[in-house]
Amino acid sequence: MPTKAPSPKQRRTAARTRLLAAANELFYAEGIQAVGIDRVIERAGVAKATLYSVFGNKEGLVRAYLEARHTATSERMTQELEARYRTPKERLVGVFEVQGLSFADPDFRGCAFISANADAPNLAAVEEASKDYRSWVHALFIDLAEQAGAKDPKQLAQQLVLLYDGSGISAWLDGDRSADRTARTVAAALVDAAIPDDL
């Protein structure tokens, strides 16, 4: 029986997937400004018209790339925290262990959002996607701190966000792939000081 040809919608979805995969690889490794759309198109194996049809322009592709990284990071964090830790207090410290999973990746080049802001600081897509991502990072720690019964959830969250950022930068720029272990030690001390033992 002959194989049914893919529908236009299926072809568009497949092309979108290939373009995003190519953008993710190239933008993350080399930077948004350094990579032109022709290289993304070549890597994805699609026509130039397809990129414009699916994303509108390069900025639309950049937005989709950053949104996809945000989604992947938040989904991984949620799944791993739920699988590895029982309580919100454990999860507050566990965030750093989950963060450390990416440090072991040989292609790890730090936070995609920090890199994008350094590379293309005035691009609206970068500003918007970064704002959403940073809101998620802060909310992650605030929500866990509130659930764990911290005396001042916002202050604890602010401390842990700074530690989270520093851990990622150290793993990338210093090549310290064990930065998450140091961050966990500091986070545990901050969490113990902020949350009474009986909670």
mmCIF file of N, CA, C and O in Angstrom, residues 100-146:
data_model
loop_
_atom_site.group_PDB
_atom_site.id
_atom_site.type_symbol
_atom_site.label_atom_id
_atom_site.label_comp_id
_atom_site.label_asym_id
_atom_site.label_seq_id
_atom_site.Cartn_x
_atom_site.Cartn_y
_atom_site.Cartn_z
ATOM 1 N N GLY A 100 22.358 21.771 37.508
ATOM 2 C CA GLY A 100 23.653 21.160 37.233
ATOM 3 C C GLY A 100 23.629 20.077 36.176
ATOM 4 O O GLY A 100 24.674 19.753 35.599
ATOM 5 N N LEU A 101 22.457 19.522 35.900
ATOM 6 C CA LEU A 101 22.374 18.498 34.853
ATOM 7 C C LEU A 101 22.822 19.056 33.510
ATOM 8 O O LEU A 101 23.441 18.356 32.710
ATOM 9 N N SER A 102 22.525 20.320 33.259
ATOM 10 C CA SER A 102 22.930 20.922 31.983
ATOM 11 C C SER A 102 24.426 21.216 31.936
ATOM 12 O O SER A 102 25.016 21.281 30.854
ATOM 13 N N PHE A 103 25.052 21.374 33.101
ATOM 14 C CA PHE A 103 26.480 21.690 33.120
ATOM 15 C C PHE A 103 27.315 20.535 32.563
ATOM 16 O O PHE A 103 28.419 20.748 32.055
ATOM 17 N N ALA A 104 26.817 19.328 32.686
ATOM 18 C CA ALA A 104 27.555 18.146 32.219
ATOM 19 C C ALA A 104 27.494 17.992 30.698
ATOM 20 O O ALA A 104 28.262 17.219 30.118
ATOM 21 N N ASP A 105 26.595 18.723 30.062
ATOM 22 C CA ASP A 105 26.471 18.641 28.606
ATOM 23 C C ASP A 105 27.710 19.270 27.963
ATOM 24 O O ASP A 105 28.044 20.421 28.259
ATOM 25 N N PRO A 106 28.404 18.538 27.082
ATOM 26 C CA PRO A 106 29.616 19.103 26.467
ATOM 27 C C PRO A 106 29.342 20.357 25.637
ATOM 28 O O PRO A 106 30.258 21.143 25.382
ATOM 29 N N ASP A 107 28.094 20.560 25.219
ATOM 30 C CA ASP A 107 27.742 21.745 24.434
ATOM 31 C C ASP A 107 27.235 22.896 25.303
ATOM 32 O O ASP A 107 26.778 23.916 24.780
ATOM 33 N N PHE A 108 27.315 22.753 26.628
ATOM 34 C CA PHE A 108 26.828 23.806 27.525
ATOM 35 C C PHE A 108 27.610 25.088 27.319
ATOM 36 O O PHE A 108 28.840 25.109 27.376
ATOM 37 N N ARG A 109 26.875 26.176 27.070
ATOM 38 C CA ARG A 109 27.491 27.487 26.874
ATOM 39 C C ARG A 109 26.777 28.560 27.693
ATOM 40 O O ARG A 109 26.613 29.693 27.259
ATOM 41 N N GLY A 110 26.338 28.185 28.876
ATOM 42 C CA GLY A 110 25.710 29.149 29.761
ATOM 43 C C GLY A 110 24.248 29.377 29.440
ATOM 44 O O GLY A 110 23.624 28.640 28.678
ATOM 45 N N CYS A 111 23.705 30.412 30.035
ATOM 46 C CA CYS A 111 22.290 30.747 29.874
ATOM 47 C C CYS A 111 22.049 31.385 28.512
ATOM 48 O O CYS A 111 22.671 32.398 28.168
ATOM 49 N N ALA A 112 21.143 30.803 27.744
ATOM 50 C CA ALA A 112 20.831 31.328 26.416
ATOM 51 C C ALA A 112 20.298 32.754 26.481
ATOM 52 O O ALA A 112 20.508 33.548 25.556
ATOM 53 N N PHE A 113 19.636 33.089 27.586
ATOM 54 C CA PHE A 113 19.031 34.419 27.705
ATOM 55 C C PHE A 113 20.078 35.476 28.033
ATOM 56 O O PHE A 113 20.013 36.599 27.528
ATOM 57 N N ILE A 114 21.048 35.126 28.864
ATOM 58 C CA ILE A 114 22.156 36.057 29.122
ATOM 59 C C ILE A 114 22.924 36.306 27.833
ATOM 60 O O ILE A 114 23.236 37.446 27.476
ATOM 61 N N SER A 115 23.218 35.230 27.107
ATOM 62 C CA SER A 115 23.956 35.360 25.848
ATOM 63 C C SER A 115 23.188 36.194 24.834
ATOM 64 O O SER A 115 23.762 37.063 24.161
ATOM 65 N N ALA A 116 21.889 35.945 24.721
ATOM 66 C CA ALA A 116 21.077 36.681 23.752
ATOM 67 C C ALA A 116 21.032 38.164 24.094
ATOM 68 O O ALA A 116 21.088 39.014 23.201
ATOM 69 N N ASN A 117 20.943 38.498 25.372
ATOM 70 C CA ASN A 117 20.906 39.898 25.781
ATOM 71 C C ASN A 117 22.236 40.592 25.548
ATOM 72 O O ASN A 117 22.267 41.779 25.216
ATOM 73 N N ALA A 118 23.328 39.865 25.722
ATOM 74 C CA ALA A 118 24.639 40.445 25.452
ATOM 75 C C ALA A 118 24.843 40.637 23.952
ATOM 76 O O ALA A 118 25.459 41.609 23.511
ATOM 77 N N ASP A 119 24.298 39.715 23.172
ATOM 78 C CA ASP A 119 24.510 39.693 21.729
ATOM 79 C C ASP A 119 23.567 40.639 20.981
ATOM 80 O O ASP A 119 23.960 41.285 20.013
ATOM 81 N N ALA A 120 22.320 40.692 21.409
ATOM 82 C CA ALA A 120 21.318 41.501 20.699
ATOM 83 C C ALA A 120 20.436 42.222 21.707
ATOM 84 O O ALA A 120 19.240 41.948 21.824
ATOM 85 N N PRO A 121 21.017 43.162 22.469
ATOM 86 C CA PRO A 121 20.301 43.774 23.592
ATOM 87 C C PRO A 121 19.078 44.606 23.215
ATOM 88 O O PRO A 121 18.199 44.816 24.042
ATOM 89 N N ASN A 122 19.026 45.088 21.979
ATOM 90 C CA ASN A 122 17.913 45.961 21.603
ATOM 91 C C ASN A 122 16.852 45.275 20.757
ATOM 92 O O ASN A 122 15.947 45.927 20.251
ATOM 93 N N LEU A 123 16.961 43.969 20.606
ATOM 94 C CA LEU A 123 15.983 43.230 19.814
ATOM 95 C C LEU A 123 14.757 42.957 20.685
ATOM 96 O O LEU A 123 14.862 42.364 21.752
ATOM 97 N N ALA A 124 13.598 43.405 20.225
ATOM 98 C CA ALA A 124 12.371 43.274 21.026
ATOM 99 C C ALA A 124 12.077 41.826 21.388
ATOM 100 O O ALA A 124 11.653 41.543 22.511
ATOM 101 N N ALA A 125 12.325 40.904 20.473
ATOM 102 C CA ALA A 125 12.056 39.496 20.748
ATOM 103 C C ALA A 125 12.896 38.989 21.910
ATOM 104 O O ALA A 125 12.432 38.203 22.741
ATOM 105 N N VAL A 126 14.140 39.453 21.972
ATOM 106 C CA VAL A 126 15.039 39.047 23.065
ATOM 107 C C VAL A 126 14.553 39.641 24.379
ATOM 108 O O VAL A 126 14.492 38.946 25.404
ATOM 109 N N GLU A 127 14.195 40.905 24.368
ATOM 110 C CA GLU A 127 13.712 41.559 25.588
ATOM 111 C C GLU A 127 12.460 40.877 26.125
ATOM 112 O O GLU A 127 12.358 40.605 27.325
ATOM 113 N N GLU A 128 11.525 40.608 25.242
ATOM 114 C CA GLU A 128 10.252 40.014 25.669
ATOM 115 C C GLU A 128 10.437 38.592 26.183
ATOM 116 O O GLU A 128 9.903 38.222 27.243
ATOM 117 N N ALA A 129 11.178 37.776 25.440
ATOM 118 C CA ALA A 129 11.387 36.388 25.847
ATOM 119 C C ALA A 129 12.190 36.317 27.139
ATOM 120 O O ALA A 129 11.923 35.481 28.009
ATOM 121 N N SER A 130 13.155 37.204 27.285
ATOM 122 C CA SER A 130 13.969 37.227 28.499
ATOM 123 C C SER A 130 13.150 37.638 29.713
ATOM 124 O O SER A 130 13.315 37.081 30.801
ATOM 125 N N LYS A 131 12.276 38.606 29.517
ATOM 126 C CA LYS A 131 11.402 39.042 30.621
ATOM 127 C C LYS A 131 10.529 37.891 31.098
ATOM 128 O O LYS A 131 10.384 37.667 32.310
ATOM 129 N N ASP A 132 9.969 37.141 30.161
ATOM 130 C CA ASP A 132 9.146 35.983 30.528
ATOM 131 C C ASP A 132 9.967 34.932 31.265
ATOM 132 O O ASP A 132 9.519 34.357 32.260
ATOM 133 N N TYR A 133 11.163 34.680 30.765
ATOM 134 C CA TYR A 133 12.022 33.670 31.388
ATOM 135 C C TYR A 133 12.416 34.086 32.802
ATOM 136 O O TYR A 133 12.344 33.283 33.739
ATOM 137 N N ARG A 134 12.802 35.344 32.959
ATOM 138 C CA ARG A 134 13.224 35.810 34.285
ATOM 139 C C ARG A 134 12.053 35.814 35.263
ATOM 140 O O ARG A 134 12.233 35.521 36.454
ATOM 141 N N SER A 135 10.879 36.131 34.786
ATOM 142 C CA SER A 135 9.693 36.067 35.648
ATOM 143 C C SER A 135 9.484 34.639 36.136
ATOM 144 O O SER A 135 9.147 34.413 37.306
ATOM 145 N N TRP A 136 9.696 33.682 35.260
ATOM 146 C CA TRP A 136 9.558 32.275 35.647
ATOM 147 C C TRP A 136 10.599 31.888 36.699
ATOM 148 O O TRP A 136 10.270 31.217 37.681
ATOM 149 N N VAL A 137 11.849 32.281 36.506
ATOM 150 C CA VAL A 137 12.909 31.941 37.476
ATOM 151 C C VAL A 137 12.554 32.486 38.858
ATOM 152 O O VAL A 137 12.616 31.763 39.855
ATOM 153 N N HIS A 138 12.168 33.736 38.912
ATOM 154 C CA HIS A 138 11.809 34.344 40.200
ATOM 155 C C HIS A 138 10.584 33.653 40.807
ATOM 156 O O HIS A 138 10.570 33.355 42.007
ATOM 157 N N ALA A 139 9.573 33.391 39.983
ATOM 158 C CA ALA A 139 8.360 32.740 40.489
ATOM 159 C C ALA A 139 8.641 31.335 41.000
ATOM 160 O O ALA A 139 8.041 30.897 41.995
ATOM 161 N N LEU A 140 9.548 30.632 40.337
ATOM 162 C CA LEU A 140 9.916 29.284 40.782
ATOM 163 C C LEU A 140 10.387 29.316 42.230
ATOM 164 O O LEU A 140 9.905 28.547 43.077
ATOM 165 N N PHE A 141 11.304 30.211 42.537
ATOM 166 C CA PHE A 141 11.854 30.282 43.892
ATOM 167 C C PHE A 141 10.851 30.872 44.886
ATOM 168 O O PHE A 141 10.756 30.393 46.023
ATOM 169 N N ILE A 142 10.109 31.887 44.474
ATOM 170 C CA ILE A 142 9.119 32.475 45.390
ATOM 171 C C ILE A 142 8.053 31.450 45.760
ATOM 172 O O ILE A 142 7.703 31.286 46.936
ATOM 173 N N ASP A 143 7.538 30.745 44.770
ATOM 174 C CA ASP A 143 6.486 29.756 45.037
ATOM 175 C C ASP A 143 6.976 28.647 45.964
ATOM 176 O O ASP A 143 6.274 28.267 46.919
ATOM 177 N N LEU A 144 8.171 28.145 45.707
ATOM 178 C CA LEU A 144 8.715 27.081 46.563
ATOM 179 C C LEU A 144 8.992 27.600 47.975
ATOM 180 O O LEU A 144 8.737 26.899 48.961
ATOM 181 N N ALA A 145 9.490 28.832 48.061
ATOM 182 C CA ALA A 145 9.770 29.415 49.381
ATOM 183 C C ALA A 145 8.475 29.607 50.170
ATOM 184 O O ALA A 145 8.434 29.341 51.383
ATOM 185 N N GLU A 146 7.430 30.051 49.501
ATOM 186 C CA GLU A 146 6.133 30.207 50.173
ATOM 187 C C GLU A 146 5.594 28.853 50.625
ATOM 188 O O GLU A 146 5.127 28.694 51.757
#
